[in-house]
């Protein structure tokens, strides 16, 4: 099947090339790269077009563009948010290679320059449910404990729901957390949170671009049902050396970047570390406090650290190399010397990516990637010689190739293939008492091959009608070594074992995944769009909690676990106002989900020790539908957005809730957000966030009875009740000292000193250190301004006693945060 698909791709390209070459003997191509003139970074998604024809496109992920039009004399225009427009007169009588350097816009002309950008992409493109976020704008928003967070920002968008306070997990259009494909420089990030979800793993100082796809997923993406969060790291300044960072209440960060060889290669390294536990220990020592609790704290720790690095090298005008990596760990430990007790938990991600870009011609672009991704979780406890360890994780080795083919100005063809070898470590355990080891089955690993090929074309049928067609074929095979345990249905004991040798097929699945987007433009200001996507997902996250936790286990499709299937239909109306200063949209979606996975009632992850993990799962179907409203002001001193989502998410499992339909734990009827930012002056920027959401669905005890002094509860139907609504307001102020005025004051002071000494003012030499590009700012944030006690969990406690006849059961609420102020000093030089 895969060979036939590749054959189809080659035949398609051959006929397209032959046909188009025959039709376009008088057409020529302009191609090249668009870069930031100040640092050499490639510009992703910059507009490049022919002014006279209003035809062109956007640069790809590596800043490359290609435009093929008829012979003639034209004005070539390139524009990008925050940069001055580039314009050049070209005589197109042959193929041209034009690399464009965009200059950052001056502050006092910023709004003018942005207005002139070809900024109607949300109306003119075929993409639906796609949002690109600017990292500099994110940094202006209120930050939890001073840490700028990419994941918390995307939760403010319509159709994206948060897991609640202190969690970076997110749910997109009724999908679960495992149905989001999270990429960092093409590498999959399997657990995107630090400190049990309070922070994300993405360091804002190292991030270049953020692209969220909620619907209409292009064919080059696959393996997940709900969304794609594609994050690219900065490449590093190839002009000069710079450092930037910040010092906050609980963490600090530092980023270094610069040229390895000027204008040819560059590097960037970035790191973060929290020190909350160290501060607490310092206060204890300072106050000379000593008791059992403080002594335990001194032996304890809770912190995270992460590290990003990237280098790139331009080998020639046709070849570029990129190497990037990420490593992060969370560590939590506790020790009680008196009880001879200690435990430790650690988890984290590691990624490595090597990429090669090559231009075969001015129309054909290729990227080849080798990718490594790893997630590990380790729990260990030791007391009085007894030692227990739990392991879980997933590791990927990935090879992929992607092509971009630009035959005409009306077509953009993409095709490629990828292969992944997965190694899963479901929950496994080892235990021993002193030197005596217990047989818990050891650390078990599962293996699988995962491969796909795709083809897509984004083309203009007419000036008003544009279509995106995509087709993806995917294939998944679980392989040995693997043991399938056959259990006695009455005793639960193992009666037989089926052994699969290395690379022997255990189970396999595959299928075609069509993608279709269409856009019809009424005029330059408004359009209507529709899309259909069908996805297969072969790996699954088994979770018992309503939020994503490090103990959640990734498992492959197997004999018992079928691939998840999802079909999404969406339609939307998009309209811009006042020269694209305001963007508005209304999108309606419907999802049909099959082979959804949940733990069986009464199961816990440890049940799979010395057994097959997939025996604890049950399977069902789901539907999700809703409407999303979005209003965004892009320009001016006052900007931001307002979003609202009305949605329903339901599940049906024959083995849960007596087979009756129930609301998913992340179903949320109403979800609203207001995000506003105001630039009062060059020194002060103020921002405010307000969010509201219907409470999470929960299952609660509805009655109880007592048998022989023991209390037994009757529970409601699954997720039949709601927590109280969630709402919160955050505010922030950013103060940036005016360095220009400070420099003028220093010059004035120096001039007066020369005049007082009778020296010639014309001989004044300004010290070089005064002219260094040094910037700093102070960010003041307040989280949860009006002290809303939003419920984190609700539990039920017994009060009174059975014997006295005054037993009652009361619901009690646990919340995480009251009002939380924070301050962060940021610097750059």
Coordinates of C-alpha atoms in Angstrom, one line a residue, residues 608-823:
X608 CA -0.8 -4.0 35.2
X609 CA 2.4 -5.0 37.1
X610 CA 3.3 -8.5 35.9
X611 CA 0.4 -8.4 33.5
X612 CA -0.6 -6.7 30.2
X613 CA -1.5 -3.0 30.5
X614 CA -4.3 -3.1 27.9
X615 CA -6.5 -5.5 30.0
X616 CA -7.6 -2.6 32.2
X617 CA -9.1 -0.5 29.5
X618 CA -12.6 -0.1 28.1
X619 CA -13.6 1.5 24.8
X620 CA -16.4 3.7 23.6
X621 CA -17.5 6.5 21.3
X622 CA -17.9 10.2 21.6
X623 CA -19.3 13.3 20.0
X624 CA -18.4 17.0 20.4
X625 CA -20.0 20.0 18.9
X626 CA -20.1 23.7 19.4
X627 CA -19.7 27.3 18.2
X628 CA -16.8 29.6 18.6
X629 CA -16.9 33.5 18.5
X630 CA -13.7 35.5 18.2
X631 CA -13.1 39.3 18.0
X632 CA -9.5 40.6 17.8
X633 CA -8.1 44.1 17.6
X634 CA -4.7 43.8 16.0
X635 CA -3.4 47.4 15.9
X636 CA -2.9 50.5 17.9
X637 CA -2.0 51.2 21.5
X638 CA -5.1 49.3 22.7
X639 CA -5.3 45.7 21.4
X640 CA -6.4 42.2 22.4
X641 CA -9.2 39.8 21.9
X642 CA -12.5 38.5 23.2
X643 CA -13.4 34.8 22.7
X644 CA -16.5 32.7 23.6
X645 CA -17.3 29.0 23.1
X646 CA -20.6 27.2 23.5
X647 CA -19.9 23.5 23.4
X648 CA -21.0 19.9 24.3
X649 CA -18.7 16.9 24.7
X650 CA -20.3 13.5 25.3
X651 CA -19.1 9.9 25.6
X652 CA -20.8 6.5 25.5
X653 CA -19.0 3.4 26.9
X654 CA -20.9 0.1 27.1
X655 CA -18.8 -0.8 30.2
X656 CA -19.2 2.5 32.0
X657 CA -22.3 4.3 33.4
X658 CA -24.4 1.3 32.6
X659 CA -23.9 2.0 28.9
X660 CA -25.7 5.4 29.2
X661 CA -24.3 8.5 27.5
X662 CA -22.5 10.9 29.8
X663 CA -20.7 14.2 29.7
X664 CA -16.9 13.9 29.4
X665 CA -14.9 15.1 32.4
X666 CA -13.6 18.1 30.3
X667 CA -17.1 19.1 28.9
X668 CA -17.6 22.8 29.5
X669 CA -20.8 24.4 28.4
X670 CA -19.7 28.1 28.4
X671 CA -16.1 29.3 28.1
X672 CA -15.2 33.0 27.7
X673 CA -12.0 35.0 27.8
X674 CA -11.1 38.7 27.6
X675 CA -7.5 39.6 26.9
X676 CA -6.6 43.3 26.7
X677 CA -3.3 45.2 26.4
X678 CA -2.7 49.0 26.5
X679 CA 0.5 50.7 25.6
X680 CA 0.2 53.9 27.7
X681 CA 3.6 55.1 26.6
X682 CA 7.1 53.9 25.6
X683 CA 7.6 53.1 29.3
X684 CA 4.4 51.6 30.5
X685 CA 2.2 48.7 29.2
X686 CA -0.8 47.4 31.1
X687 CA -2.6 44.2 30.5
X688 CA -5.7 42.4 31.9
X689 CA -7.1 38.9 31.5
X690 CA -10.5 37.7 32.6
X691 CA -11.7 34.1 32.1
X692 CA -15.0 32.3 32.8
X693 CA -15.9 28.7 32.4
X694 CA -18.6 26.3 33.4
X695 CA -17.5 24.0 36.2
X696 CA -16.0 20.6 35.4
X697 CA -18.3 17.5 35.4
X698 CA -17.9 15.3 38.4
X699 CA -19.4 12.1 40.0
X700 CA -20.6 12.5 43.6
X701 CA -22.1 10.3 46.3
X702 CA -25.9 10.9 46.4
X703 CA -26.8 8.7 49.3
X704 CA -25.3 6.3 51.8
X705 CA -26.3 3.4 54.1
X706 CA -24.7 1.6 57.0
X707 CA -24.1 -2.2 57.2
X708 CA -22.5 -3.6 60.3
X709 CA -21.1 -0.2 61.2
X710 CA -19.5 0.3 57.7
X711 CA -20.6 3.2 55.5
X712 CA -21.5 2.3 51.9
X713 CA -22.1 5.0 49.3
X714 CA -24.4 5.2 46.3
X715 CA -23.0 7.4 43.5
X716 CA -24.6 9.5 40.9
X717 CA -24.4 8.7 37.2
X718 CA -21.0 9.4 35.7
X719 CA -20.2 13.1 35.6
X720 CA -23.8 14.0 36.4
X721 CA -22.9 17.0 38.6
X722 CA -20.9 20.2 38.1
X723 CA -18.3 22.0 40.2
X724 CA -19.0 25.7 40.7
X725 CA -18.1 27.9 37.7
X726 CA -14.5 29.0 37.3
X727 CA -13.6 32.6 36.8
X728 CA -10.6 34.8 37.5
X729 CA -9.0 38.1 36.7
X730 CA -5.3 38.8 36.3
X731 CA -3.6 42.2 35.7
X732 CA 0.0 43.2 34.9
X733 CA 2.1 46.3 34.3
X734 CA 5.4 46.3 32.5
X735 CA 7.8 49.2 33.0
X736 CA 10.5 49.7 30.5
X737 CA 13.0 52.6 31.3
X738 CA 13.6 55.0 28.5
X739 CA 17.2 54.4 27.6
X740 CA 17.3 57.2 25.0
X741 CA 16.5 59.9 27.6
X742 CA 19.0 58.4 30.0
X743 CA 21.7 58.6 27.4
X744 CA 20.8 62.2 26.6
X745 CA 21.1 63.1 30.3
X746 CA 24.5 61.5 30.5
X747 CA 25.6 63.5 27.4
X748 CA 24.3 66.7 28.9
X749 CA 26.1 66.1 32.1
X750 CA 29.4 65.3 30.3
X751 CA 29.0 68.5 28.2
X752 CA 28.6 70.6 31.3
X753 CA 31.7 69.0 32.8
X754 CA 33.7 69.9 29.7
X755 CA 32.4 73.5 29.7
X756 CA 33.2 73.9 33.4
X757 CA 36.7 72.7 32.8
X758 CA 37.1 74.9 29.7
X759 CA 37.5 72.0 27.4
X760 CA 36.4 71.9 23.8
X761 CA 33.0 70.3 23.6
X762 CA 33.6 69.0 20.1
X763 CA 36.3 66.7 21.6
X764 CA 33.7 64.8 23.6
X765 CA 33.9 61.1 23.0
X766 CA 30.9 59.1 24.3
X767 CA 32.1 55.9 26.0
X768 CA 31.3 52.8 24.0
X769 CA 29.6 51.2 27.0
X770 CA 26.9 53.9 26.8
X771 CA 26.1 52.9 23.3
X772 CA 25.6 49.2 24.0
X773 CA 22.2 47.8 23.2
X774 CA 21.1 47.3 26.8
X775 CA 17.4 47.0 27.7
X776 CA 15.6 46.1 30.9
X777 CA 12.0 46.0 32.1
X778 CA 10.1 45.2 35.3
X779 CA 6.9 43.1 35.1
X780 CA 4.4 43.4 38.0
X781 CA 1.6 40.8 37.9
X782 CA -1.3 40.0 40.1
X783 CA -2.9 36.6 39.7
X784 CA -6.6 36.2 40.8
X785 CA -7.1 39.9 41.6
X786 CA -10.5 39.5 43.3
X787 CA -9.5 36.4 45.2
X788 CA -11.9 33.9 43.7
X789 CA -11.5 30.6 45.4
X790 CA -11.9 28.3 42.4
X791 CA -12.4 24.7 43.3
X792 CA -9.4 22.4 42.5
X793 CA -11.1 19.3 43.9
X794 CA -14.3 18.6 45.9
X795 CA -14.2 15.7 48.4
X796 CA -16.8 14.4 50.8
X797 CA -16.1 14.0 54.5
X798 CA -18.0 12.2 57.2
X799 CA -19.0 14.3 60.2
X800 CA -20.6 12.8 63.4
X801 CA -20.9 9.1 64.0
X802 CA -23.2 6.2 63.2
X803 CA -23.5 5.1 66.9
X804 CA -24.6 8.6 68.0
X805 CA -27.0 8.9 65.1
X806 CA -25.7 12.2 63.9
X807 CA -23.7 11.1 60.9
X808 CA -23.7 13.5 58.0
X809 CA -21.8 13.7 54.8
X810 CA -20.6 17.2 53.7
X811 CA -18.9 18.3 50.5
X812 CA -15.7 20.2 51.0
X813 CA -13.8 22.3 48.5
X814 CA -10.1 22.6 48.0
X815 CA -8.7 25.5 46.2
X816 CA -5.1 26.2 45.2
X817 CA -4.6 30.0 45.0
X818 CA -5.7 33.1 46.6
X819 CA -4.4 36.4 45.3
X820 CA -0.8 36.0 44.0
X821 CA 1.4 39.0 43.3
X822 CA 4.7 38.6 41.5
X823 CA 7.5 40.7 40.2

